[in-house]
Short mmCIF file of C-alpha atoms in Angstrom, two decimals:
data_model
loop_
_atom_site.label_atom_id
_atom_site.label_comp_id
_atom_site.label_asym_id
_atom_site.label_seq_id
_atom_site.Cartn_x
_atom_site.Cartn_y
_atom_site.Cartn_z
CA UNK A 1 24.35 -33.97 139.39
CA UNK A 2 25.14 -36.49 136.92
CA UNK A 3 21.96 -35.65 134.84
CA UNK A 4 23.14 -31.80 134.85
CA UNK A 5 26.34 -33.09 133.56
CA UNK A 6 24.87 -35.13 130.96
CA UNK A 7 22.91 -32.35 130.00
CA UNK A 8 25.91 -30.11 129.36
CA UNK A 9 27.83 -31.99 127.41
CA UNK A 10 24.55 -32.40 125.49
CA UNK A 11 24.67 -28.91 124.89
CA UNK A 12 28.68 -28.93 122.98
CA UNK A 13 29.66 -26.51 125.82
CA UNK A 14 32.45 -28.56 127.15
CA UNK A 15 35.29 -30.33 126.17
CA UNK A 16 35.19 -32.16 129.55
CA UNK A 17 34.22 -35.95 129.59
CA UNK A 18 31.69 -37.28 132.05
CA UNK A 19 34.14 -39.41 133.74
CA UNK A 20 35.78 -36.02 135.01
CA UNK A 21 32.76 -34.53 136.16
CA UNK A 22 31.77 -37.58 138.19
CA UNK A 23 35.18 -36.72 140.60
CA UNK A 24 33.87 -33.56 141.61
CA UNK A 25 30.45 -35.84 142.10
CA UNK A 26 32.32 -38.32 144.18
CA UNK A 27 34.16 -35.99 145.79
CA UNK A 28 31.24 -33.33 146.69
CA UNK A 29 30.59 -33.72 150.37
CA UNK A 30 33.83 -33.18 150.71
CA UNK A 31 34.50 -30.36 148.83
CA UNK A 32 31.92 -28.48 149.96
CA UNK A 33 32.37 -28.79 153.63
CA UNK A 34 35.90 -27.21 152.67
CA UNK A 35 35.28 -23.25 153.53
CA UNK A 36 35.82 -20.97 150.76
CA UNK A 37 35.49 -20.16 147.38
CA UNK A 38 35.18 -21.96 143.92
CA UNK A 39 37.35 -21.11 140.57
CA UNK A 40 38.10 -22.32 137.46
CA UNK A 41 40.76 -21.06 135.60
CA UNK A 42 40.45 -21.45 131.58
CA UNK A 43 36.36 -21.79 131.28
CA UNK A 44 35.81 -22.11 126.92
CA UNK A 45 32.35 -21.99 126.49
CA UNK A 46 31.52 -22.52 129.90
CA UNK A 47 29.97 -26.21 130.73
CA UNK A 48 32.30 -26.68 133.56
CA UNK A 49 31.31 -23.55 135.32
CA UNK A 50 27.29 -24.07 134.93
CA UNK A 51 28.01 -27.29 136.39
CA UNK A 52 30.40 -25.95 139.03
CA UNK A 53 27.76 -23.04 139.72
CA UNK A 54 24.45 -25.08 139.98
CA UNK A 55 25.97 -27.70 142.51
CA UNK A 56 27.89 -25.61 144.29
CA UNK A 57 25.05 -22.81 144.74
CA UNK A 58 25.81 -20.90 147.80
CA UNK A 59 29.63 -20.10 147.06
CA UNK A 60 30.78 -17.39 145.35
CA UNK A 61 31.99 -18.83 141.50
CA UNK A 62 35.08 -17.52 139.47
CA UNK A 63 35.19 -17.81 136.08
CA UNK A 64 38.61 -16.87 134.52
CA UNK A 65 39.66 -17.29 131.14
CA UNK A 66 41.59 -15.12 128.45
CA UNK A 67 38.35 -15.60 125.94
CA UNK A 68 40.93 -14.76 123.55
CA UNK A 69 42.76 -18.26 123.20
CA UNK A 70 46.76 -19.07 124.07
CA UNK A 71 49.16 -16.11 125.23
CA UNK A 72 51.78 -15.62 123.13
CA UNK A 73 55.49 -16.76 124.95
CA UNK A 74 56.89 -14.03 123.83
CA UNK A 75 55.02 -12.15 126.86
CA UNK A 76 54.20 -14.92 128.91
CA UNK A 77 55.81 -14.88 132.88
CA UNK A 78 57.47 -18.27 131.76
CA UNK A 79 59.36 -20.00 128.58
CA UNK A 80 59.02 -23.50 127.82
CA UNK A 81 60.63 -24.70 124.88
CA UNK A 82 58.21 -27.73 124.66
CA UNK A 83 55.17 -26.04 124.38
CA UNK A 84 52.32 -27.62 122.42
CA UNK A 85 49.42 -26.32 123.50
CA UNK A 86 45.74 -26.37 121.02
CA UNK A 87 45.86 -23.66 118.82
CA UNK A 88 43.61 -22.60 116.24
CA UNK A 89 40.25 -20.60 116.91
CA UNK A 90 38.42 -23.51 118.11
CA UNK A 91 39.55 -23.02 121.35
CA UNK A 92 38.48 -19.70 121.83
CA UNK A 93 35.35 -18.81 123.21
CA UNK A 94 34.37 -14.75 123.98
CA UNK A 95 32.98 -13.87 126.99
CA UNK A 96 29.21 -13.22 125.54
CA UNK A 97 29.21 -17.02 124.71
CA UNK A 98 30.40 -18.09 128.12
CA UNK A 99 27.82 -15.92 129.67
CA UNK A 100 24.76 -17.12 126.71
CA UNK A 101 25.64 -20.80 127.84
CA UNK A 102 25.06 -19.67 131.81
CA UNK A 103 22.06 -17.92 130.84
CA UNK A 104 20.38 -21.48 129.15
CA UNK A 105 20.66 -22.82 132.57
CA UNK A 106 19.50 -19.85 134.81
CA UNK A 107 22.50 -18.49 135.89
CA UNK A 108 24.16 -14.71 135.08
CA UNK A 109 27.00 -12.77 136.27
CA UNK A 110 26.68 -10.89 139.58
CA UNK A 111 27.71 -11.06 143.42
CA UNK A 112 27.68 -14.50 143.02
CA UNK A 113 29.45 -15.49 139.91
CA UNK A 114 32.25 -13.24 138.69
CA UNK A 115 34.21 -13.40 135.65
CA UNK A 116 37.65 -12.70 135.06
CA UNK A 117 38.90 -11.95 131.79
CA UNK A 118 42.21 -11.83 130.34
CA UNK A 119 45.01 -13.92 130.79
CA UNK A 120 45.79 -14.80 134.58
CA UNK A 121 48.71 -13.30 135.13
CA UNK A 122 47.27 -10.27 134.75
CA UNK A 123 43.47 -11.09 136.48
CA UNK A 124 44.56 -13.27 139.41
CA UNK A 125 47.30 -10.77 141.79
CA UNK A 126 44.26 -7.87 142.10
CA UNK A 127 40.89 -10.63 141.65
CA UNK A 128 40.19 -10.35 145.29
CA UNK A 129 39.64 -13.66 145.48
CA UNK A 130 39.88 -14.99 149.25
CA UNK A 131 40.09 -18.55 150.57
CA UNK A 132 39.61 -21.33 147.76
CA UNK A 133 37.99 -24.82 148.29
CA UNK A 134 38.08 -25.76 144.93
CA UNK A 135 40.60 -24.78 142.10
CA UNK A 136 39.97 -26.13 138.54
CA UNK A 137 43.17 -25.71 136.54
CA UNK A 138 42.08 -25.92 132.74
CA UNK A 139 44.50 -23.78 130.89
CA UNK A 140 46.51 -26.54 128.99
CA UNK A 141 49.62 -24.36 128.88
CA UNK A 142 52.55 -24.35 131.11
CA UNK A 143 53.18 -20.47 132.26
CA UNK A 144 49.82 -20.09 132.49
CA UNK A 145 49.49 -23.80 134.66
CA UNK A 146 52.51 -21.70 136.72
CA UNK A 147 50.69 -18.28 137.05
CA UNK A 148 47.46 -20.02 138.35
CA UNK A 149 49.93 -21.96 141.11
CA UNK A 150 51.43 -18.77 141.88
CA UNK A 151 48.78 -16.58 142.41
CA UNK A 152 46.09 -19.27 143.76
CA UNK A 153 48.06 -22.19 145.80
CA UNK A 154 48.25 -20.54 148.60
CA UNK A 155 44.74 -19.34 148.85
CA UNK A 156 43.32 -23.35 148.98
CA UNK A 157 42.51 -23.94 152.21
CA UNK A 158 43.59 -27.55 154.04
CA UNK A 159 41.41 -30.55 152.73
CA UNK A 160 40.48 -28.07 149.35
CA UNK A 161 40.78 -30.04 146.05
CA UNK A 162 43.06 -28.41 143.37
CA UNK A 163 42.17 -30.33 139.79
CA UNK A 164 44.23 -30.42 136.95
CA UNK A 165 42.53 -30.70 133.64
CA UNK A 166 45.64 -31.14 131.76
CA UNK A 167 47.72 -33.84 133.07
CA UNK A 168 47.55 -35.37 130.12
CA UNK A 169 50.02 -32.36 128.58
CA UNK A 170 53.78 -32.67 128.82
CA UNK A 171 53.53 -29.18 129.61
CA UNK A 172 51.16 -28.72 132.79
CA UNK A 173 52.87 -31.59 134.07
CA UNK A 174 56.72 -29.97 134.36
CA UNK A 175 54.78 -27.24 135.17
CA UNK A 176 53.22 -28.70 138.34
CA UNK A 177 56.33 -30.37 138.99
CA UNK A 178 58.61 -27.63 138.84
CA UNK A 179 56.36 -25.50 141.09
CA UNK A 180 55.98 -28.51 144.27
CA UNK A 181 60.06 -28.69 143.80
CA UNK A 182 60.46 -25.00 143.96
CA UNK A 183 58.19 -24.63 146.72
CA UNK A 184 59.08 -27.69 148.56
CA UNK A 185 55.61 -29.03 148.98
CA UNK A 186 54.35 -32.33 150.10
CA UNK A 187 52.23 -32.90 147.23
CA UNK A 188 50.03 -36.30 146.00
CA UNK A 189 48.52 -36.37 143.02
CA UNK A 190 45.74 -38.98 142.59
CA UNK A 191 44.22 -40.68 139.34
CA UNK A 192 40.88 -39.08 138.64
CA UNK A 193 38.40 -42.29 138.60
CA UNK A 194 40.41 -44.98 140.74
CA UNK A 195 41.11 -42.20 143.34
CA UNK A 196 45.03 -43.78 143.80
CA UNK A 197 48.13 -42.06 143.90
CA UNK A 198 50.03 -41.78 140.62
CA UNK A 199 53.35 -40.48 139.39
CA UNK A 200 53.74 -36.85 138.31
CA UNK A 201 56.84 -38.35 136.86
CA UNK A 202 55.55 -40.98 134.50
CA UNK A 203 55.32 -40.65 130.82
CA UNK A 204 51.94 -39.91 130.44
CA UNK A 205 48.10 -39.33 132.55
CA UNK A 206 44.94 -39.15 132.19
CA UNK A 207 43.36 -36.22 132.18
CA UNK A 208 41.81 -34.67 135.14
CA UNK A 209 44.55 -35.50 138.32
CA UNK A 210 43.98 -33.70 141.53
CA UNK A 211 45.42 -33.23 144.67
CA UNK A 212 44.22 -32.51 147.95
CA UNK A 213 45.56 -29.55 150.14
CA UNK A 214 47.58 -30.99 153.55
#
């Protein structure tokens, strides 16, 4: 797994380090005897989801991403007045280049792996999708952090791994922390290498937090 990693970022087709692919490598036995499907919401180019397709080969893969870059707040389901997301068309990525980079490594669209595209509040309520094992939350914005915890929390069934790509943000944080307080949840977030609890609260994170579902 750790050579298909390498491999991808070889390839420029993710912005993810190696460091967060090797928790989904530590964590795989685990993950996969979770029941259910796997998804990863904001998918650029694609690396993540070739990775999260070839290892995970017998569950059906969602891919969901605007492939048009950052909604505008205007029309977003939330405001945040701190908003800081990347913009700039370097992090956009259209749906033929997602599904060229699967191609290189074997894989195409079909029963198996499904895309979704256009912004998740609008893809996730009718997707279809069922029971969730893994969620990969890469979408570095914070309505769109709140539509994917909406639409998708529920859905991850106990001991599934929810993975936040962008703990790092100001933004995805409040927006995971206003969503557990609204909701009331009993929710640990854990440090992506050293596997230990950290603070949702603190002033800043690495990358790449997750939680497990109780």
């Amino acid at each position: 797994m750790r050579q298909l990693a390498e491999e991808i970022i070889r390839e420029g087709i993710t912005k993810v380090s190696l460091e967060r692919f090797e928790t989904i490598i530590r964590h795989f036995d685990k993950i996969n005897a979770v029941e259910g499907d796997i998804i990863e919401c904001g998918v650029w180019k694609g690396g993540m989801g070739v990775f999260l397709s070839k290892i995970f080969e017998n569950r059906t893969i969602w891919l969901a991403d605007s492939n048009q870059g950052f909604e505008n707040q205007k029309t977003s389901t939330y405001f945040f007045k701190d908003e800081n997301h990347h913009e700039g068309p370097r992090m956009v990525a259209p749906l033929q280049i997602v599904q060229d980079s699967l191609k290189k490594f074997g894989l195409e669209e079909g029963n198996r792996i499904k895309f979704l595209k256009g912004f998740v509040k609008d893809t996730l309520p009718d997707a279809g999708i069922g029971t969730i094992a893994l969620l990969r939350v890469d979408v570095d914005a914070y309505s769109a952090t709140r539509d994917v915890l909406d639409n998708l929390y529920d859905k991850v069934q106990k001991g599934g791994y929810i993975i936040f790509d962008d703990t790092s943000l100001n933004e995805s944080r409040a927006a995971i922390k206003d969503f557990i307080q609204e909701r009331g949840i009993s929710f640990t977030l854990l440090h992506p290498e050293t596997d230990k609890e950290v603070n949702l609260n603190t002033g800043s994170l690495p990358s790449g937090c997750y939680t497990i579902k109780q």
